[in-house]
């Protein structure tokens, strides 16, 4: 049976909970795959990636559960492979189908609330970076394409690690507002920084799951892995 490995950053200060959460995530994706076995490993858990790779065959494909094709995907991950030959797919955040899939997920939430997009404000809460322009560039490009699929009353993009802040992006909005965390996993930024920023802004709208946790995205990842693993 073909194999796939989902790799995420994890939590260096406390790797076990993030490792367990990613394993549960991989199990959900695995259940939607056809003829592909899906495993997981975080970069933060010491030796976990290498241990998984040593158990898996050379035709295993690696799926980076990241929102940008930055240093972790292009340098840290390949360096950890060493002489192991594995195919690394593009990360979630640069998937060309992502804006359309997220637009459909947003339509689902709008329908549940009986809201119209034209009367609803959207806040995209992203990571950003004080060192690299790449994360914010990816989020900005995503936001621009998303607007081509679904037009809100207003759309605001804010970052954890660079201006404009999420608090700035979310200030002054009514209850009819959605906040979508532009993150692959529910880590420390999503559990701590994003809620604090939204609280500082007085945000009273609805906060959605991170992009990577949206049911449509999990199904899409399963389809991507099924296709890629069969082609390896």
PDB file of C-alpha atoms in Angstrom:
ATOM      1  CA  UNK A   1       0.000   0.000   0.000  1.00  0.00           C
ATOM      2  CA  UNK A   2       1.356   3.502  -0.835  1.00  0.00           C
ATOM      3  CA  UNK A   3       2.320   5.674   2.119  1.00  0.00           C
ATOM      4  CA  UNK A   4       2.137   9.376   2.937  1.00  0.00           C
ATOM      5  CA  UNK A   5       3.593  11.340   5.837  1.00  0.00           C
ATOM      6  CA  UNK A   6       2.066  14.595   7.082  1.00  0.00           C
ATOM      7  CA  UNK A   7       4.720  16.810   8.662  1.00  0.00           C
ATOM      8  CA  UNK A   8       4.010  19.902  10.777  1.00  0.00           C
ATOM      9  CA  UNK A   9       6.136  22.231  12.881  1.00  0.00           C
ATOM     10  CA  UNK A  10       4.921  21.149  16.310  1.00  0.00           C
ATOM     11  CA  UNK A  11       5.697  22.794  19.649  1.00  0.00           C
ATOM     12  CA  UNK A  12       9.400  22.747  20.654  1.00  0.00           C
ATOM     13  CA  UNK A  13       8.731  23.694  24.282  1.00  0.00           C
ATOM     14  CA  UNK A  14       6.221  20.859  24.762  1.00  0.00           C
ATOM     15  CA  UNK A  15       6.292  18.513  21.745  1.00  0.00           C
ATOM     16  CA  UNK A  16       4.096  15.629  22.927  1.00  0.00           C
ATOM     17  CA  UNK A  17       0.628  17.304  22.782  1.00  0.00           C
ATOM     18  CA  UNK A  18       1.250  18.676  19.278  1.00  0.00           C
ATOM     19  CA  UNK A  19       2.571  15.277  18.175  1.00  0.00           C
ATOM     20  CA  UNK A  20      -0.580  13.582  19.456  1.00  0.00           C
ATOM     21  CA  UNK A  21      -2.818  16.208  17.841  1.00  0.00           C
ATOM     22  CA  UNK A  22      -1.103  15.732  14.484  1.00  0.00           C
ATOM     23  CA  UNK A  23      -1.445  11.951  14.775  1.00  0.00           C
ATOM     24  CA  UNK A  24      -5.196  12.380  15.311  1.00  0.00           C
ATOM     25  CA  UNK A  25      -5.307  14.735  12.324  1.00  0.00           C
ATOM     26  CA  UNK A  26      -3.468  12.218  10.145  1.00  0.00           C
ATOM     27  CA  UNK A  27      -5.901   9.512  11.238  1.00  0.00           C
ATOM     28  CA  UNK A  28      -8.826  11.648  10.065  1.00  0.00           C
ATOM     29  CA  UNK A  29      -7.143  12.205   6.697  1.00  0.00           C
ATOM     30  CA  UNK A  30      -6.221   8.520   6.480  1.00  0.00           C
ATOM     31  CA  UNK A  31      -9.876   7.560   6.924  1.00  0.00           C
ATOM     32  CA  UNK A  32     -10.724   9.562   3.791  1.00  0.00           C
ATOM     33  CA  UNK A  33      -7.852   8.237   1.665  1.00  0.00           C
ATOM     34  CA  UNK A  34      -8.289   5.430  -0.824  1.00  0.00           C
ATOM     35  CA  UNK A  35      -5.544   2.818  -0.728  1.00  0.00           C
ATOM     36  CA  UNK A  36      -3.029   5.075   1.037  1.00  0.00           C
ATOM     37  CA  UNK A  37      -1.694   4.795   4.587  1.00  0.00           C
ATOM     38  CA  UNK A  38      -1.170   8.200   6.221  1.00  0.00           C
ATOM     39  CA  UNK A  39       1.239   8.739   9.113  1.00  0.00           C
ATOM     40  CA  UNK A  40       2.507  11.901  10.836  1.00  0.00           C
ATOM     41  CA  UNK A  41       5.480  13.524  12.522  1.00  0.00           C
ATOM     42  CA  UNK A  42       6.325  16.989  13.801  1.00  0.00           C
ATOM     43  CA  UNK A  43       9.695  18.619  13.347  1.00  0.00           C
ATOM     44  CA  UNK A  44       9.722  19.634  17.015  1.00  0.00           C
ATOM     45  CA  UNK A  45       9.502  16.142  18.532  1.00  0.00           C
ATOM     46  CA  UNK A  46      13.130  14.925  18.820  1.00  0.00           C
ATOM     47  CA  UNK A  47      13.847  12.109  16.381  1.00  0.00           C
ATOM     48  CA  UNK A  48      10.196  11.515  15.484  1.00  0.00           C
ATOM     49  CA  UNK A  49      10.560  12.444  11.815  1.00  0.00           C
ATOM     50  CA  UNK A  50      13.627  10.252  11.355  1.00  0.00           C
ATOM     51  CA  UNK A  51      11.989   7.348  13.168  1.00  0.00           C
ATOM     52  CA  UNK A  52       8.921   7.539  10.918  1.00  0.00           C
ATOM     53  CA  UNK A  53      10.997   7.787   7.755  1.00  0.00           C
ATOM     54  CA  UNK A  54      13.071   4.765   8.726  1.00  0.00           C
ATOM     55  CA  UNK A  55       9.878   2.707   9.045  1.00  0.00           C
ATOM     56  CA  UNK A  56       8.392   3.879   5.744  1.00  0.00           C
ATOM     57  CA  UNK A  57       9.429   2.887   2.206  1.00  0.00           C
ATOM     58  CA  UNK A  58      11.255   5.167  -0.214  1.00  0.00           C
ATOM     59  CA  UNK A  59       8.121   5.868  -2.270  1.00  0.00           C
ATOM     60  CA  UNK A  60       6.500   7.625   0.711  1.00  0.00           C
ATOM     61  CA  UNK A  61       5.339  11.156  -0.139  1.00  0.00           C
ATOM     62  CA  UNK A  62       5.670  13.937   2.427  1.00  0.00           C
ATOM     63  CA  UNK A  63       2.954  16.555   2.869  1.00  0.00           C
ATOM     64  CA  UNK A  64       4.090  19.728   4.712  1.00  0.00           C
ATOM     65  CA  UNK A  65       1.201  21.025   6.796  1.00  0.00           C
ATOM     66  CA  UNK A  66       2.471  24.605   6.608  1.00  0.00           C
ATOM     67  CA  UNK A  67       0.983  27.826   5.250  1.00  0.00           C
ATOM     68  CA  UNK A  68       4.090  29.063   3.414  1.00  0.00           C
ATOM     69  CA  UNK A  69       6.848  27.509   1.365  1.00  0.00           C
ATOM     70  CA  UNK A  70       9.445  29.034   3.636  1.00  0.00           C
ATOM     71  CA  UNK A  71      12.539  27.942   5.523  1.00  0.00           C
ATOM     72  CA  UNK A  72      10.947  25.009   7.318  1.00  0.00           C
ATOM     73  CA  UNK A  73       9.680  23.498   4.065  1.00  0.00           C
ATOM     74  CA  UNK A  74      12.587  24.342   1.761  1.00  0.00           C
ATOM     75  CA  UNK A  75      15.514  23.922   4.179  1.00  0.00           C
ATOM     76  CA  UNK A  76      14.755  22.416   7.600  1.00  0.00           C
ATOM     77  CA  UNK A  77      12.660  19.527   6.311  1.00  0.00           C
ATOM     78  CA  UNK A  78      14.956  18.517   3.403  1.00  0.00           C
ATOM     79  CA  UNK A  79      17.976  18.720   5.729  1.00  0.00           C
ATOM     80  CA  UNK A  80      16.297  16.326   8.157  1.00  0.00           C
ATOM     81  CA  UNK A  81      15.813  13.804   5.337  1.00  0.00           C
ATOM     82  CA  UNK A  82      19.584  13.601   4.800  1.00  0.00           C
ATOM     83  CA  UNK A  83      20.199  10.754   2.326  1.00  0.00           C
ATOM     84  CA  UNK A  84      16.608   9.504   2.429  1.00  0.00           C
ATOM     85  CA  UNK A  85      15.002  10.036  -0.966  1.00  0.00           C
ATOM     86  CA  UNK A  86      11.421  11.191  -0.445  1.00  0.00           C
ATOM     87  CA  UNK A  87       9.099  13.334  -2.545  1.00  0.00           C
ATOM     88  CA  UNK A  88       8.060  16.524  -0.716  1.00  0.00           C
ATOM     89  CA  UNK A  89       4.786  18.012  -1.933  1.00  0.00           C
ATOM     90  CA  UNK A  90       3.955  21.714  -1.862  1.00  0.00           C
ATOM     91  CA  UNK A  91       2.578  22.920   1.486  1.00  0.00           C
ATOM     92  CA  UNK A  92      -1.083  23.592   2.136  1.00  0.00           C
ATOM     93  CA  UNK A  93      -0.833  27.388   2.058  1.00  0.00           C
ATOM     94  CA  UNK A  94       0.323  27.585  -1.563  1.00  0.00           C
ATOM     95  CA  UNK A  95      -2.138  25.035  -2.939  1.00  0.00           C
ATOM     96  CA  UNK A  96      -3.797  26.796  -5.915  1.00  0.00           C
ATOM     97  CA  UNK A  97      -7.147  25.242  -4.970  1.00  0.00           C
ATOM     98  CA  UNK A  98      -7.040  26.579  -1.416  1.00  0.00           C
ATOM     99  CA  UNK A  99      -8.877  29.916  -1.976  1.00  0.00           C
ATOM    100  CA  UNK A 100     -11.818  28.219  -3.695  1.00  0.00           C
ATOM    101  CA  UNK A 101     -12.031  25.554  -0.984  1.00  0.00           C
ATOM    102  CA  UNK A 102     -11.926  28.143   1.786  1.00  0.00           C
ATOM    103  CA  UNK A 103     -14.559  30.219  -0.021  1.00  0.00           C
ATOM    104  CA  UNK A 104     -16.848  27.173   0.021  1.00  0.00           C
ATOM    105  CA  UNK A 105     -16.150  26.665   3.736  1.00  0.00           C
ATOM    106  CA  UNK A 106     -16.993  30.316   4.380  1.00  0.00           C
ATOM    107  CA  UNK A 107     -20.238  29.909   2.434  1.00  0.00           C
ATOM    108  CA  UNK A 108     -21.102  26.984   4.706  1.00  0.00           C
ATOM    109  CA  UNK A 109     -20.654  29.154   7.809  1.00  0.00           C
ATOM    110  CA  UNK A 110     -22.566  32.037   6.270  1.00  0.00           C
ATOM    111  CA  UNK A 111     -25.463  29.708   5.483  1.00  0.00           C
ATOM    112  CA  UNK A 112     -25.446  28.299   9.032  1.00  0.00           C
ATOM    113  CA  UNK A 113     -25.720  31.837  10.406  1.00  0.00           C
ATOM    114  CA  UNK A 114     -28.195  32.919   7.728  1.00  0.00           C
ATOM    115  CA  UNK A 115     -25.829  35.727   6.789  1.00  0.00           C
ATOM    116  CA  UNK A 116     -25.036  37.231   3.416  1.00  0.00           C
ATOM    117  CA  UNK A 117     -21.384  37.800   2.545  1.00  0.00           C
ATOM    118  CA  UNK A 118     -22.213  41.311   1.330  1.00  0.00           C
ATOM    119  CA  UNK A 119     -23.341  42.213   4.867  1.00  0.00           C
ATOM    120  CA  UNK A 120     -20.550  40.371   6.700  1.00  0.00           C
ATOM    121  CA  UNK A 121     -17.024  41.449   7.611  1.00  0.00           C
ATOM    122  CA  UNK A 122     -14.087  39.040   7.339  1.00  0.00           C
ATOM    123  CA  UNK A 123     -10.851  39.065   9.335  1.00  0.00           C
ATOM    124  CA  UNK A 124      -7.970  36.863   8.206  1.00  0.00           C
ATOM    125  CA  UNK A 125      -5.637  36.292  11.146  1.00  0.00           C
ATOM    126  CA  UNK A 126      -2.231  35.186   9.860  1.00  0.00           C
ATOM    127  CA  UNK A 127       1.229  34.530  11.268  1.00  0.00           C
ATOM    128  CA  UNK A 128       3.458  36.942   9.404  1.00  0.00           C
ATOM    129  CA  UNK A 129       7.139  37.251  10.305  1.00  0.00           C
ATOM    130  CA  UNK A 130       9.574  39.844  11.541  1.00  0.00           C
ATOM    131  CA  UNK A 131      12.372  38.221   9.532  1.00  0.00           C
ATOM    132  CA  UNK A 132      10.905  37.091   6.197  1.00  0.00           C
ATOM    133  CA  UNK A 133       8.426  38.654   3.783  1.00  0.00           C
ATOM    134  CA  UNK A 134       7.320  35.244   2.528  1.00  0.00           C
ATOM    135  CA  UNK A 135       4.626  34.380   5.142  1.00  0.00           C
ATOM    136  CA  UNK A 136       2.819  37.705   4.795  1.00  0.00           C
ATOM    137  CA  UNK A 137       3.181  37.600   0.998  1.00  0.00           C
ATOM    138  CA  UNK A 138       1.478  34.199   0.904  1.00  0.00           C
ATOM    139  CA  UNK A 139      -1.352  35.401   3.156  1.00  0.00           C
ATOM    140  CA  UNK A 140      -1.797  38.593   1.122  1.00  0.00           C
ATOM    141  CA  UNK A 141      -1.911  36.677  -2.155  1.00  0.00           C
ATOM    142  CA  UNK A 142      -4.416  34.234  -0.666  1.00  0.00           C
ATOM    143  CA  UNK A 143      -6.656  37.080   0.523  1.00  0.00           C
ATOM    144  CA  UNK A 144      -6.605  38.669  -2.931  1.00  0.00           C
ATOM    145  CA  UNK A 145      -7.625  35.448  -4.691  1.00  0.00           C
ATOM    146  CA  UNK A 146     -10.236  34.687  -2.033  1.00  0.00           C
ATOM    147  CA  UNK A 147     -11.965  37.981  -2.836  1.00  0.00           C
ATOM    148  CA  UNK A 148     -12.351  36.795  -6.422  1.00  0.00           C
ATOM    149  CA  UNK A 149     -14.365  33.825  -5.150  1.00  0.00           C
ATOM    150  CA  UNK A 150     -16.382  35.520  -2.409  1.00  0.00           C
ATOM    151  CA  UNK A 151     -16.896  39.227  -1.752  1.00  0.00           C
ATOM    152  CA  UNK A 152     -17.511  40.344   1.830  1.00  0.00           C
ATOM    153  CA  UNK A 153     -18.719  43.694   3.118  1.00  0.00           C
ATOM    154  CA  UNK A 154     -15.090  44.230   4.151  1.00  0.00           C
ATOM    155  CA  UNK A 155     -11.978  42.057   4.386  1.00  0.00           C
ATOM    156  CA  UNK A 156      -9.124  42.722   6.800  1.00  0.00           C
ATOM    157  CA  UNK A 157      -5.766  40.966   7.102  1.00  0.00           C
ATOM    158  CA  UNK A 158      -3.801  41.080  10.360  1.00  0.00           C
ATOM    159  CA  UNK A 159      -0.671  39.335  11.620  1.00  0.00           C
ATOM    160  CA  UNK A 160       0.755  37.970  14.855  1.00  0.00           C
ATOM    161  CA  UNK A 161       4.362  38.953  14.180  1.00  0.00           C
ATOM    162  CA  UNK A 162       4.164  42.083  11.998  1.00  0.00           C
ATOM    163  CA  UNK A 163       1.859  45.040  11.291  1.00  0.00           C
ATOM    164  CA  UNK A 164      -0.969  45.446  10.813  1.00  0.00           C
ATOM    165  CA  UNK A 165      -1.826  43.482  13.931  1.00  0.00           C
ATOM    166  CA  UNK A 166      -4.850  41.230  14.208  1.00  0.00           C
ATOM    167  CA  UNK A 167      -6.246  43.683  16.770  1.00  0.00           C
ATOM    168  CA  UNK A 168      -6.009  46.477  14.210  1.00  0.00           C
ATOM    169  CA  UNK A 169      -7.687  44.330  11.569  1.00  0.00           C
ATOM    170  CA  UNK A 170     -10.535  43.293  13.869  1.00  0.00           C
ATOM    171  CA  UNK A 171     -11.336  46.626  15.520  1.00  0.00           C
ATOM    172  CA  UNK A 172     -14.676  48.339  14.968  1.00  0.00           C
ATOM    173  CA  UNK A 173     -16.597  45.389  13.529  1.00  0.00           C
ATOM    174  CA  UNK A 174     -20.117  44.306  14.392  1.00  0.00           C
ATOM    175  CA  UNK A 175     -21.344  40.912  15.577  1.00  0.00           C
ATOM    176  CA  UNK A 176     -21.861  39.921  11.933  1.00  0.00           C
ATOM    177  CA  UNK A 177     -18.187  39.211  11.342  1.00  0.00           C
ATOM    178  CA  UNK A 178     -16.053  36.130  10.816  1.00  0.00           C
ATOM    179  CA  UNK A 179     -12.446  35.598  11.812  1.00  0.00           C
ATOM    180  CA  UNK A 180     -10.574  32.894   9.926  1.00  0.00           C
ATOM    181  CA  UNK A 181      -7.152  31.976  11.370  1.00  0.00           C
ATOM    182  CA  UNK A 182      -4.856  31.464   8.362  1.00  0.00           C
ATOM    183  CA  UNK A 183      -2.913  28.688  10.069  1.00  0.00           C
ATOM    184  CA  UNK A 184      -2.383  25.034   9.247  1.00  0.00           C
ATOM    185  CA  UNK A 185      -2.586  23.756  12.833  1.00  0.00           C
ATOM    186  CA  UNK A 186      -4.115  24.842  16.123  1.00  0.00           C
ATOM    187  CA  UNK A 187      -0.909  25.718  17.977  1.00  0.00           C
ATOM    188  CA  UNK A 188       0.159  28.318  20.487  1.00  0.00           C
ATOM    189  CA  UNK A 189      -0.456  31.322  18.244  1.00  0.00           C
ATOM    190  CA  UNK A 190      -4.034  30.231  17.613  1.00  0.00           C
ATOM    191  CA  UNK A 191      -4.755  29.289  21.215  1.00  0.00           C
ATOM    192  CA  UNK A 192      -3.106  32.325  22.806  1.00  0.00           C
ATOM    193  CA  UNK A 193      -2.094  35.170  20.491  1.00  0.00           C
ATOM    194  CA  UNK A 194      -5.123  35.275  18.213  1.00  0.00           C
ATOM    195  CA  UNK A 195      -7.707  35.275  21.061  1.00  0.00           C
ATOM    196  CA  UNK A 196      -5.752  37.994  22.886  1.00  0.00           C
ATOM    197  CA  UNK A 197      -5.611  40.167  19.777  1.00  0.00           C
ATOM    198  CA  UNK A 198      -9.327  39.677  19.149  1.00  0.00           C
ATOM    199  CA  UNK A 199     -10.094  40.496  22.777  1.00  0.00           C
ATOM    200  CA  UNK A 200      -7.997  43.666  22.550  1.00  0.00           C
ATOM    201  CA  UNK A 201     -10.009  44.635  19.464  1.00  0.00           C
ATOM    202  CA  UNK A 202     -13.337  44.006  21.187  1.00  0.00           C
ATOM    203  CA  UNK A 203     -14.176  41.513  18.445  1.00  0.00           C
ATOM    204  CA  UNK A 204     -17.643  40.005  18.993  1.00  0.00           C
ATOM    205  CA  UNK A 205     -17.999  38.035  15.764  1.00  0.00           C
ATOM    206  CA  UNK A 206     -17.518  34.323  15.159  1.00  0.00           C
ATOM    207  CA  UNK A 207     -14.079  32.706  15.151  1.00  0.00           C
ATOM    208  CA  UNK A 208     -13.718  29.787  12.745  1.00  0.00           C
ATOM    209  CA  UNK A 209     -11.341  26.825  13.011  1.00  0.00           C
ATOM    210  CA  UNK A 210      -7.914  27.252  11.449  1.00  0.00           C
ATOM    211  CA  UNK A 211      -7.735  26.667   7.702  1.00  0.00           C
ATOM    212  CA  UNK A 212      -6.099  23.269   8.122  1.00  0.00           C
ATOM    213  CA  UNK A 213      -8.911  22.034  10.377  1.00  0.00           C
ATOM    214  CA  UNK A 214     -11.749  22.861   7.995  1.00  0.00           C
ATOM    215  CA  UNK A 215     -13.511  19.637   6.925  1.00  0.00           C
ATOM    216  CA  UNK A 216     -13.265  20.564   3.245  1.00  0.00           C
ATOM    217  CA  UNK A 217      -9.511  21.034   3.600  1.00  0.00           C
ATOM    218  CA  UNK A 218      -9.005  17.667   5.283  1.00  0.00           C
ATOM    219  CA  UNK A 219     -10.912  16.000   2.453  1.00  0.00           C
ATOM    220  CA  UNK A 220      -8.815  17.857  -0.099  1.00  0.00           C
ATOM    221  CA  UNK A 221      -5.578  16.800   1.588  1.00  0.00           C
ATOM    222  CA  UNK A 222      -6.790  13.201   1.524  1.00  0.00           C
ATOM    223  CA  UNK A 223      -7.487  13.452  -2.204  1.00  0.00           C
ATOM    224  CA  UNK A 224      -4.104  15.094  -2.808  1.00  0.00           C
ATOM    225  CA  UNK A 225      -2.268  12.358  -0.922  1.00  0.00           C
ATOM    226  CA  UNK A 226      -4.227   9.593  -2.642  1.00  0.00           C
ATOM    227  CA  UNK A 227      -3.235  10.946  -6.054  1.00  0.00           C
ATOM    228  CA  UNK A 228       0.375  11.722  -5.171  1.00  0.00           C
ATOM    229  CA  UNK A 229       1.061   8.414  -3.437  1.00  0.00           C
ATOM    230  CA  UNK A 230      -0.250   6.425  -6.393  1.00  0.00           C
ATOM    231  CA  UNK A 231       2.015   8.399  -8.734  1.00  0.00           C
ATOM    232  CA  UNK A 232       5.183   7.764  -6.697  1.00  0.00           C
TER     233      UNK A 232
END
